[in-house]
XYZ file of C-alpha atoms in Angstrom:
607
model
C 72.745 27.441 9.543
C 71.749 30.430 11.665
C 68.004 30.922 11.982
C 66.519 34.131 10.653
C 65.391 36.537 13.398
C 61.605 36.496 13.646
C 60.381 40.056 13.751
C 56.791 38.801 13.949
C 57.415 37.472 17.451
C 58.389 40.993 18.446
C 55.085 42.041 16.918
C 53.212 39.456 18.960
C 54.949 40.729 22.094
C 53.897 44.266 21.206
C 50.309 43.158 20.661
C 50.330 41.344 24.006
C 51.749 44.232 26.020
C 49.510 46.839 24.353
C 46.503 44.637 25.161
C 47.506 44.525 28.821
C 48.126 48.284 28.948
C 44.739 49.047 27.396
C 43.119 46.639 29.833
C 44.648 48.484 32.778
C 43.172 51.672 31.363
C 39.761 50.026 31.194
C 39.714 50.254 27.384
C 40.010 46.581 26.409
C 37.730 44.141 28.252
C 39.886 41.047 27.829
C 43.261 42.709 27.366
C 44.617 40.811 30.377
C 44.843 37.793 28.048
C 47.948 39.465 26.650
C 49.763 37.938 29.636
C 48.760 34.480 28.439
C 50.183 35.266 25.009
C 53.411 36.317 26.752
C 53.528 32.983 28.599
C 53.194 31.012 25.365
C 55.869 33.091 23.613
C 58.255 32.662 26.553
C 57.785 28.896 26.632
C 58.170 28.670 22.861
C 61.401 30.654 22.704
C 63.079 29.317 25.838
C 62.347 25.683 24.992
C 63.541 26.109 21.437
C 66.881 27.466 22.665
C 67.423 24.893 25.425
C 66.305 21.903 23.355
C 68.685 22.775 20.538
C 71.514 23.124 23.062
C 70.678 19.712 24.536
C 70.648 18.117 21.062
C 74.043 19.673 20.314
C 75.360 18.596 23.733
C 76.192 22.155 24.823
C 73.455 22.879 27.338
C 74.645 24.448 30.582
C 72.207 25.288 33.340
C 74.622 27.936 34.606
C 74.693 29.625 31.217
C 70.907 29.478 31.147
C 70.618 31.170 34.535
C 73.208 33.748 33.539
C 71.177 34.698 30.465
C 67.974 34.933 32.520
C 69.665 37.036 35.198
C 71.070 39.411 32.592
C 67.701 39.608 30.832
C 65.372 40.035 33.807
C 66.931 41.015 37.131
C 68.581 44.383 36.319
C 65.376 45.838 34.883
C 63.266 44.460 37.740
C 65.641 46.024 40.275
C 65.678 49.348 38.430
C 61.901 49.607 38.106
C 61.170 48.465 41.656
C 63.645 50.915 43.203
C 62.139 53.654 41.014
C 58.688 52.748 42.330
C 59.969 52.716 45.911
C 61.589 56.150 45.611
C 58.448 57.563 43.992
C 56.400 55.988 46.749
C 58.517 57.659 49.417
C 57.757 61.013 47.793
C 54.051 60.588 47.100
C 52.590 57.808 49.239
C 50.896 57.797 52.606
C 52.498 55.585 55.289
C 49.977 52.775 54.945
C 50.365 52.569 51.162
C 54.153 52.943 51.325
C 54.251 50.104 53.817
C 52.290 47.911 51.382
C 54.551 48.988 48.514
C 57.670 48.025 50.485
C 56.233 44.533 50.975
C 55.425 44.332 47.260
C 58.953 45.377 46.308
C 60.391 42.715 48.608
C 58.129 40.041 47.119
C 58.911 41.169 43.543
C 62.664 41.110 44.066
C 62.465 37.626 45.566
C 60.410 36.474 42.527
C 57.454 35.632 44.743
C 54.958 38.402 44.078
C 52.382 35.995 42.643
C 52.502 33.942 45.853
C 52.375 37.118 47.955
C 49.264 38.277 46.075
C 47.639 34.871 46.475
C 48.174 34.989 50.242
C 47.343 38.641 50.897
C 45.004 39.840 48.162
C 43.388 36.951 46.260
C 41.392 39.295 44.046
C 43.405 40.633 41.092
C 40.281 42.376 39.810
C 39.785 44.498 42.951
C 39.546 48.195 42.082
C 42.078 49.056 44.801
C 44.772 47.219 42.811
C 44.681 50.026 40.247
C 46.675 52.050 42.784
C 49.235 49.307 43.379
C 52.393 50.025 41.321
C 53.503 46.381 41.597
C 50.184 44.718 40.757
C 51.402 43.406 37.397
C 54.502 41.707 38.828
C 52.532 38.537 39.576
C 53.064 37.296 36.021
C 56.802 37.902 36.222
C 56.845 35.874 39.428
C 55.312 32.941 37.548
C 57.831 33.254 34.717
C 60.804 33.496 37.076
C 59.678 30.420 39.010
C 59.234 28.625 35.689
C 62.749 29.600 34.611
C 64.128 28.413 37.940
C 62.634 24.916 37.690
C 62.156 24.245 33.978
C 65.816 23.779 32.905
C 66.224 20.863 35.345
C 64.046 18.784 33.010
C 66.642 19.268 30.276
C 69.592 18.908 32.663
C 68.353 15.557 33.979
C 67.312 14.260 30.559
C 70.213 15.433 28.433
C 72.434 13.064 26.483
C 70.964 9.629 25.870
C 67.836 10.475 27.864
C 66.789 13.434 25.723
C 64.182 11.287 23.969
C 62.139 11.460 27.195
C 61.968 15.260 27.226
C 59.069 15.560 24.823
C 56.785 12.932 26.440
C 57.564 14.302 29.907
C 56.571 17.819 28.798
C 53.305 16.461 27.381
C 52.620 14.613 30.650
C 53.345 17.676 32.835
C 51.293 19.902 30.521
C 48.238 17.663 30.782
C 48.544 17.578 34.575
C 48.776 21.367 34.744
C 45.889 21.801 32.314
C 43.745 19.408 34.335
C 44.590 21.237 37.571
C 43.706 24.539 35.933
C 40.445 23.390 34.409
C 39.053 21.391 37.318
C 40.218 23.446 40.302
C 37.623 25.601 42.066
C 40.215 27.858 43.678
C 40.001 30.878 41.349
C 42.850 32.775 43.016
C 45.204 29.796 42.975
C 44.490 29.217 39.282
C 45.315 32.828 38.584
C 48.476 33.251 40.639
C 50.268 29.922 41.072
C 52.720 28.280 38.681
C 51.300 24.762 38.762
C 48.072 26.047 37.210
C 49.832 28.239 34.628
C 52.591 25.812 33.699
C 50.630 24.417 30.751
C 50.667 27.799 28.979
C 54.447 28.008 29.053
C 55.082 24.310 28.477
C 52.608 24.032 25.594
C 54.594 26.751 23.841
C 57.670 24.593 24.495
C 55.984 21.483 23.108
C 55.140 23.400 19.946
C 58.752 24.583 19.633
C 60.003 20.986 19.770
C 57.299 19.260 17.733
C 56.922 21.736 14.898
C 60.655 22.327 14.531
C 60.669 19.033 12.619
C 57.941 20.145 10.240
C 58.649 21.639 6.873
C 55.792 22.756 4.620
C 55.963 22.753 0.849
C 54.845 25.778 -1.152
C 51.307 24.500 -1.576
C 50.924 23.851 2.152
C 52.421 27.244 3.003
C 49.884 28.914 0.738
C 46.971 27.072 2.364
C 48.298 27.792 5.848
C 47.708 31.532 5.304
C 43.976 31.030 5.683
C 44.487 29.252 9.026
C 46.979 31.881 10.201
C 44.763 34.887 9.525
C 41.692 33.103 10.864
C 43.489 32.544 14.162
C 44.664 36.158 14.316
C 41.115 37.410 13.715
C 39.744 35.106 16.433
C 42.389 36.341 18.898
C 41.438 39.956 18.161
C 37.731 39.187 18.612
C 38.231 37.301 21.910
C 40.341 40.083 23.391
C 37.956 42.834 22.271
C 34.584 41.211 22.912
C 33.131 38.930 25.592
C 32.092 36.199 23.191
C 33.386 33.515 25.591
C 31.825 34.038 29.032
C 34.004 31.520 30.902
C 37.440 32.887 31.801
C 39.131 29.463 31.918
C 37.963 28.714 28.404
C 39.244 32.097 27.197
C 42.715 31.376 28.563
C 42.880 27.892 27.071
C 41.649 29.079 23.654
C 44.071 32.035 23.586
C 46.909 29.702 24.570
C 46.372 27.339 21.659
C 45.618 30.098 19.150
C 48.907 31.754 20.134
C 50.720 28.473 19.557
C 49.126 28.298 16.107
C 50.229 31.811 15.169
C 53.786 31.134 16.397
C 54.161 27.889 14.488
C 52.551 28.967 11.206
C 53.824 32.540 11.335
C 57.419 31.446 10.772
C 56.498 30.622 7.157
C 55.043 34.070 6.465
C 56.790 36.733 8.564
C 59.325 37.500 5.889
C 57.182 37.228 2.750
C 53.493 37.838 3.346
C 52.753 41.559 3.137
C 49.595 41.479 5.227
C 51.208 39.434 7.998
C 54.231 41.747 7.946
C 51.882 44.721 8.178
C 50.230 43.231 11.276
C 53.222 41.869 13.205
C 56.440 42.753 11.384
C 56.120 46.433 10.579
C 58.792 48.730 11.965
C 56.664 50.403 14.634
C 55.141 47.303 16.166
C 58.416 45.366 15.999
C 60.146 48.237 17.787
C 57.480 48.208 20.500
C 57.987 44.463 20.756
C 61.703 44.914 21.387
C 60.960 47.184 24.353
C 57.938 45.133 25.463
C 59.587 43.972 28.694
C 60.274 47.551 29.704
C 56.794 48.601 28.589
C 55.261 45.886 30.721
C 57.246 46.713 33.854
C 56.752 50.485 33.585
C 53.114 50.783 32.540
C 51.438 49.897 35.838
C 53.963 51.917 37.844
C 53.111 55.002 35.787
C 49.355 54.362 35.878
C 49.290 53.679 39.616
C 51.217 56.802 40.586
C 49.265 58.934 38.103
C 46.022 57.762 39.709
C 47.465 58.023 43.179
C 48.983 61.471 42.906
C 47.068 63.438 40.294
C 43.872 61.850 39.022
C 41.864 59.010 40.581
C 40.783 57.860 37.127
C 42.913 58.085 33.992
C 39.997 58.565 31.628
C 40.627 61.702 29.591
C 42.367 61.656 26.222
C 44.996 64.060 27.551
C 45.825 61.952 30.611
C 45.949 58.733 28.570
C 48.206 60.328 25.941
C 50.537 61.801 28.561
C 50.737 58.457 30.376
C 51.696 56.687 27.147
C 54.402 59.260 26.423
C 55.888 58.773 29.889
C 55.723 54.968 29.632
C 57.364 54.863 26.199
C 60.058 57.374 27.226
C 60.955 55.366 30.340
C 60.868 52.109 28.371
C 63.188 53.395 25.638
C 65.567 54.700 28.297
C 65.746 51.427 30.218
C 65.949 49.369 27.024
C 69.054 51.197 25.849
C 70.689 51.945 29.198
C 69.673 48.999 31.406
C 68.439 46.025 29.373
C 70.828 46.049 26.432
C 74.095 46.938 28.207
C 73.697 44.296 30.902
C 72.717 41.620 28.362
C 75.858 42.296 26.359
C 78.799 40.134 27.516
C 81.207 42.311 25.579
C 79.998 45.404 27.420
C 80.117 43.944 30.933
C 81.624 40.695 32.202
C 79.487 38.160 33.999
C 81.254 38.597 37.343
C 80.613 42.340 37.173
C 76.950 41.730 36.359
C 76.682 39.578 39.463
C 78.375 42.268 41.546
C 76.055 45.014 40.281
C 72.948 42.851 40.663
C 73.925 41.580 44.131
C 74.778 45.017 45.507
C 71.623 46.548 44.040
C 69.532 43.700 45.397
C 70.944 44.083 48.912
C 70.392 47.862 48.931
C 66.811 47.686 47.611
C 65.798 44.791 49.852
C 67.349 46.460 52.904
C 65.610 49.764 52.173
C 62.274 48.017 51.593
C 62.649 45.984 54.769
C 63.433 49.103 56.805
C 60.387 50.928 55.397
C 58.248 47.916 56.238
C 59.758 47.760 59.732
C 58.822 51.375 60.482
C 55.407 50.906 58.877
C 56.028 53.374 56.045
C 56.654 56.301 58.412
C 59.566 57.877 56.543
C 58.510 61.499 57.034
C 56.126 63.749 58.905
C 52.518 63.015 58.120
C 50.350 65.690 59.746
C 47.119 64.179 58.408
C 47.703 61.304 60.847
C 49.630 63.215 63.517
C 52.762 61.289 62.597
C 56.150 62.824 63.315
C 59.237 61.208 61.852
C 61.240 61.763 65.037
C 58.890 59.379 66.856
C 59.297 56.596 64.303
C 61.790 54.394 66.200
C 59.583 54.401 69.297
C 56.047 54.351 67.949
C 55.867 52.865 64.482
C 57.649 49.547 64.525
C 55.979 46.716 62.618
C 57.648 44.197 64.922
C 56.482 45.912 68.089
C 52.709 45.575 68.159
C 52.397 47.322 71.503
C 53.961 50.506 70.155
C 52.634 50.339 66.626
C 50.080 53.133 66.502
C 47.806 52.003 63.613
C 47.779 48.376 64.725
C 47.420 49.363 68.357
C 44.331 51.482 67.872
C 42.289 48.815 66.076
C 43.902 45.767 67.622
C 43.808 47.081 71.180
C 40.196 45.966 71.269
C 41.368 42.355 71.085
C 42.432 42.529 74.739
C 38.720 42.875 75.528
C 38.062 39.401 74.126
C 37.187 37.953 77.533
C 34.116 37.095 79.644
C 32.239 39.796 81.509
C 33.181 40.574 85.092
C 30.635 40.527 87.889
C 30.124 44.252 88.409
C 27.314 46.769 88.102
C 28.348 48.231 84.748
C 26.167 47.686 81.710
C 27.438 44.717 79.723
C 28.104 45.499 76.030
C 29.135 42.694 73.685
C 30.589 43.608 70.281
C 30.799 40.782 67.744
C 32.634 40.882 64.424
C 35.965 41.474 62.704
C 38.114 44.613 62.332
C 34.974 46.627 61.544
C 33.599 45.603 64.935
C 36.829 46.780 66.552
C 36.309 50.116 64.786
C 32.864 50.383 66.336
C 34.279 49.474 69.738
C 36.698 52.372 69.388
C 33.825 54.714 68.502
C 31.948 53.591 71.594
C 35.014 54.019 73.810
C 35.490 57.568 72.536
C 32.038 58.557 73.856
C 31.134 59.485 77.445
C 29.402 56.129 77.727
C 32.714 54.359 78.311
C 32.572 55.154 82.048
C 29.347 53.228 82.586
C 29.839 50.164 80.373
C 31.913 47.024 80.395
C 32.858 46.074 76.883
C 33.553 42.545 75.688
C 34.722 41.808 72.142
C 34.209 38.536 70.304
C 35.548 37.558 66.873
C 33.346 34.708 65.576
C 35.925 33.799 62.930
C 38.662 33.250 65.511
C 36.953 31.479 68.397
C 34.620 28.672 69.434
C 31.154 30.058 68.770
C 29.153 27.276 70.394
C 30.442 27.722 73.959
C 31.982 31.066 74.857
C 29.689 33.137 72.649
C 26.578 31.600 74.226
C 27.785 32.599 77.684
C 28.595 36.152 76.653
C 25.354 36.721 74.754
C 23.404 35.483 77.771
C 25.209 37.875 80.139
C 25.228 40.859 77.766
C 22.775 43.727 78.179
C 23.486 45.002 74.648
C 24.902 43.203 71.607
C 26.342 44.945 68.554
C 27.354 43.094 65.409
C 29.664 44.752 62.862
C 31.489 43.408 59.802
C 32.487 44.436 56.294
C 30.452 41.445 55.100
C 26.767 42.422 54.658
C 24.660 40.940 57.432
C 22.088 38.332 56.440
C 19.002 38.496 58.673
C 18.131 34.847 58.054
C 21.532 33.881 59.430
C 20.975 36.134 62.425
C 17.513 34.708 63.062
C 19.059 31.232 63.187
C 21.757 32.378 65.608
C 19.245 34.191 67.781
C 17.057 31.084 67.880
C 19.990 28.760 68.522
C 21.561 30.836 71.275
C 18.223 32.003 72.704
C 19.255 35.648 72.287
C 16.732 38.371 72.973
C 16.390 40.205 69.631
C 15.691 43.428 71.496
C 19.242 43.640 72.742
C 20.810 43.171 69.279
C 21.864 45.999 66.927
C 23.689 45.784 63.618
C 26.336 48.415 62.877
C 26.374 49.699 59.314
C 29.006 49.546 56.618
C 31.463 52.344 55.894
C 33.684 53.378 53.019
C 35.746 56.430 52.112
C 36.419 55.945 48.424
C 39.066 53.834 46.737
C 42.338 55.445 47.735
C 43.584 58.378 49.827
C 46.591 59.167 47.653
C 45.164 62.062 45.632
C 43.846 63.726 48.786
C 47.156 63.313 50.571
C 49.099 64.805 47.678
C 46.697 67.667 47.004
C 46.041 68.668 50.606
C 49.098 69.966 52.370
C 47.355 72.693 54.358
C 44.574 72.371 56.902
C 42.384 75.096 55.396
C 39.123 73.686 54.128
C 40.028 70.031 54.613
C 36.586 69.166 55.933
C 35.057 70.278 52.628
C 36.996 67.659 50.639
C 34.765 64.722 49.807
C 35.073 61.472 47.868
C 32.620 59.113 46.188
C 31.494 56.152 48.223
C 31.783 52.817 46.448
C 28.518 51.930 44.697
C 28.417 48.387 46.070
C 28.831 49.669 49.634
C 26.070 52.231 49.137
C 23.740 49.591 47.709
C 24.441 47.117 50.519
C 23.991 49.825 53.128
C 20.560 50.721 51.739
C 19.511 47.070 51.706
C 20.662 46.572 55.298
C 18.705 49.616 56.448
C 15.524 48.059 55.057
C 16.287 44.686 56.630
C 17.198 45.882 60.134
C 15.141 49.089 60.303
C 15.460 50.812 63.707
C 17.976 48.201 64.880
C 20.479 49.383 62.266
C 23.138 51.918 63.222
C 23.823 53.672 59.938
C 27.330 55.136 59.842
C 26.832 56.602 56.385
C 23.519 58.444 56.558
C 24.817 61.404 58.609
C 27.925 62.009 56.504
C 26.831 61.348 52.917
C 25.525 64.107 50.661
C 23.105 64.082 47.728
C 25.932 63.178 45.327
C 26.800 60.109 47.430
C 30.053 61.716 48.545
C 31.530 61.373 52.030
C 34.205 63.421 53.841
C 37.854 62.408 53.734
C 39.142 64.583 56.576
C 37.965 65.861 59.923
C 37.802 69.622 60.518
C 41.371 69.437 61.839
C 42.589 67.979 58.519
C 43.094 64.473 59.887
C 42.225 61.424 57.830
C 39.015 59.727 58.954
C 40.338 56.478 57.500
C 43.943 55.631 56.657
C 42.992 52.921 54.148
C 39.434 54.028 53.132
C 37.947 51.158 55.176
C 39.146 51.335 58.783
C 39.070 54.270 61.173
C 41.939 56.275 62.519
C 41.651 57.593 66.063
C 40.450 60.827 64.452
C 37.811 58.892 62.523
C 36.594 57.229 65.708
C 36.332 60.632 67.415
C 34.541 61.982 64.338
C 31.895 59.241 64.518
C 31.637 59.325 68.310
C 30.457 62.940 68.070
C 27.907 62.017 65.401
C 26.587 58.877 67.124
C 26.808 59.781 70.810
C 23.161 60.766 71.217
C 21.950 57.716 69.278
C 24.123 55.442 71.397
C 22.858 57.081 74.581
C 19.330 56.280 73.439
C 20.311 52.654 72.938
C 22.502 52.188 75.991
C 20.643 53.573 78.971
C 23.348 54.915 81.201
C 23.142 54.364 84.909
C 23.166 57.399 87.140
C 21.639 59.658 84.448
């Protein structure tokens, strides 16, 4: 007997995706838990299908992969190429370069791993401008779909009795890893920590498929069902559970409860139908995959190109209209046609998918190779005709952005025995920025500069020698400098405190996209300002109090009363290409501001 289609599951999908969308608008504190509901639903449905096929001795791993390819890959390819094309039109080279990497990772079903390696922090504000940010969850699902069917392939036939206990065993391992691990990023992004959400849905599909409730039990189960729904709503709306791990585990098991009990009520109970089976929410559930893939792309480019913050009713409404329109289009013209075997044969699906994959991956790889320099970019003095020679990601020597900051690394060597003043700069990429500022001043003729990265080298030997020989020591990092730590280092290395200065923090907002897209002419560029991040401002103020006259404040001479800082120089060149690090124009900008202060610190010879 054919099972009745469960419209309530479509409703649950709609609830999950709407929660995520509202979260990405900053309107629902725990809306990200919608992803966890998605995981449970996916595990529940996929396991139910595969397990029934195994019981009926008709399971084929090739058929499973074919269904997943038809369901997922075409839409992923379509949305990622749409994001890439939009990025080419609107994005700055640095951001387009990052987007090309994200598209590559997404199309290889590895975006979650890519984010774990490169970003770690999903909650970072800068991710709001990343069109691919949400693809991490799809990466987890795709990896799950790749590995999961082998359990059923290996244990089919006479061994199928071991499927259920094996799933329980693997689920407990995953749950234990998730609960007891201290690696927050790994728990968020990697499959082994998320497996229990998908597999527990699968366990429920197998275990409760054998259950049948009588009328009296069905009637009583309504109370449990609606109680669970209310609790889910409360958890997603309010921070009643402070611990994130606990939230995820609770939402996982509540979702299982709604899935298993809801099958007795989706077709009869009016209130339950009103919540999850009404026409509107079921329709949104049907296009939920498209809604999920499109929403962050639309939000990111809206923020990037038109409005840093989507916070007005008009902008939110317009964004929703665009998302729904795109989702309806791709549902009817991409998802449905390519899922339909009668519309397109499997071999033709593979041809379309393979050709599209090769084109998109090749284009993304080329954009990455040329560092996002696909067109003239006057704000950074970039000319497209120079791309093959100057902007090659695999040619560090001729890669302009990498060269300017990384060129300082060649100065990571002991001081020579000469008469120049010895200047030691310690720190990470922020220290290299300061070195560039110093080298853009007239002081460069009378100093010998040595750079040391304490995170990359042996501090206890080489650093001692350089600090002893240095006349002046500057420390700079994006990590706020703790004076207690410095006092220990100074004591340990016997450093004279009077030759140590700490270089201040710097920040130029969250993203340059809006300024790039709204500023095509040079007139008045130096009047365009952006808000400095509040945490940077606070840390900068604290560091000024700690270090006093030994603090070189990069912010104080450029910030106004509204805590805004300039984006461009007078010549309409970006001070920072990524809001954190300096361009050559930014270094020149600060060298003019700081030259007199630096002359006071570094007493030039022959003056």
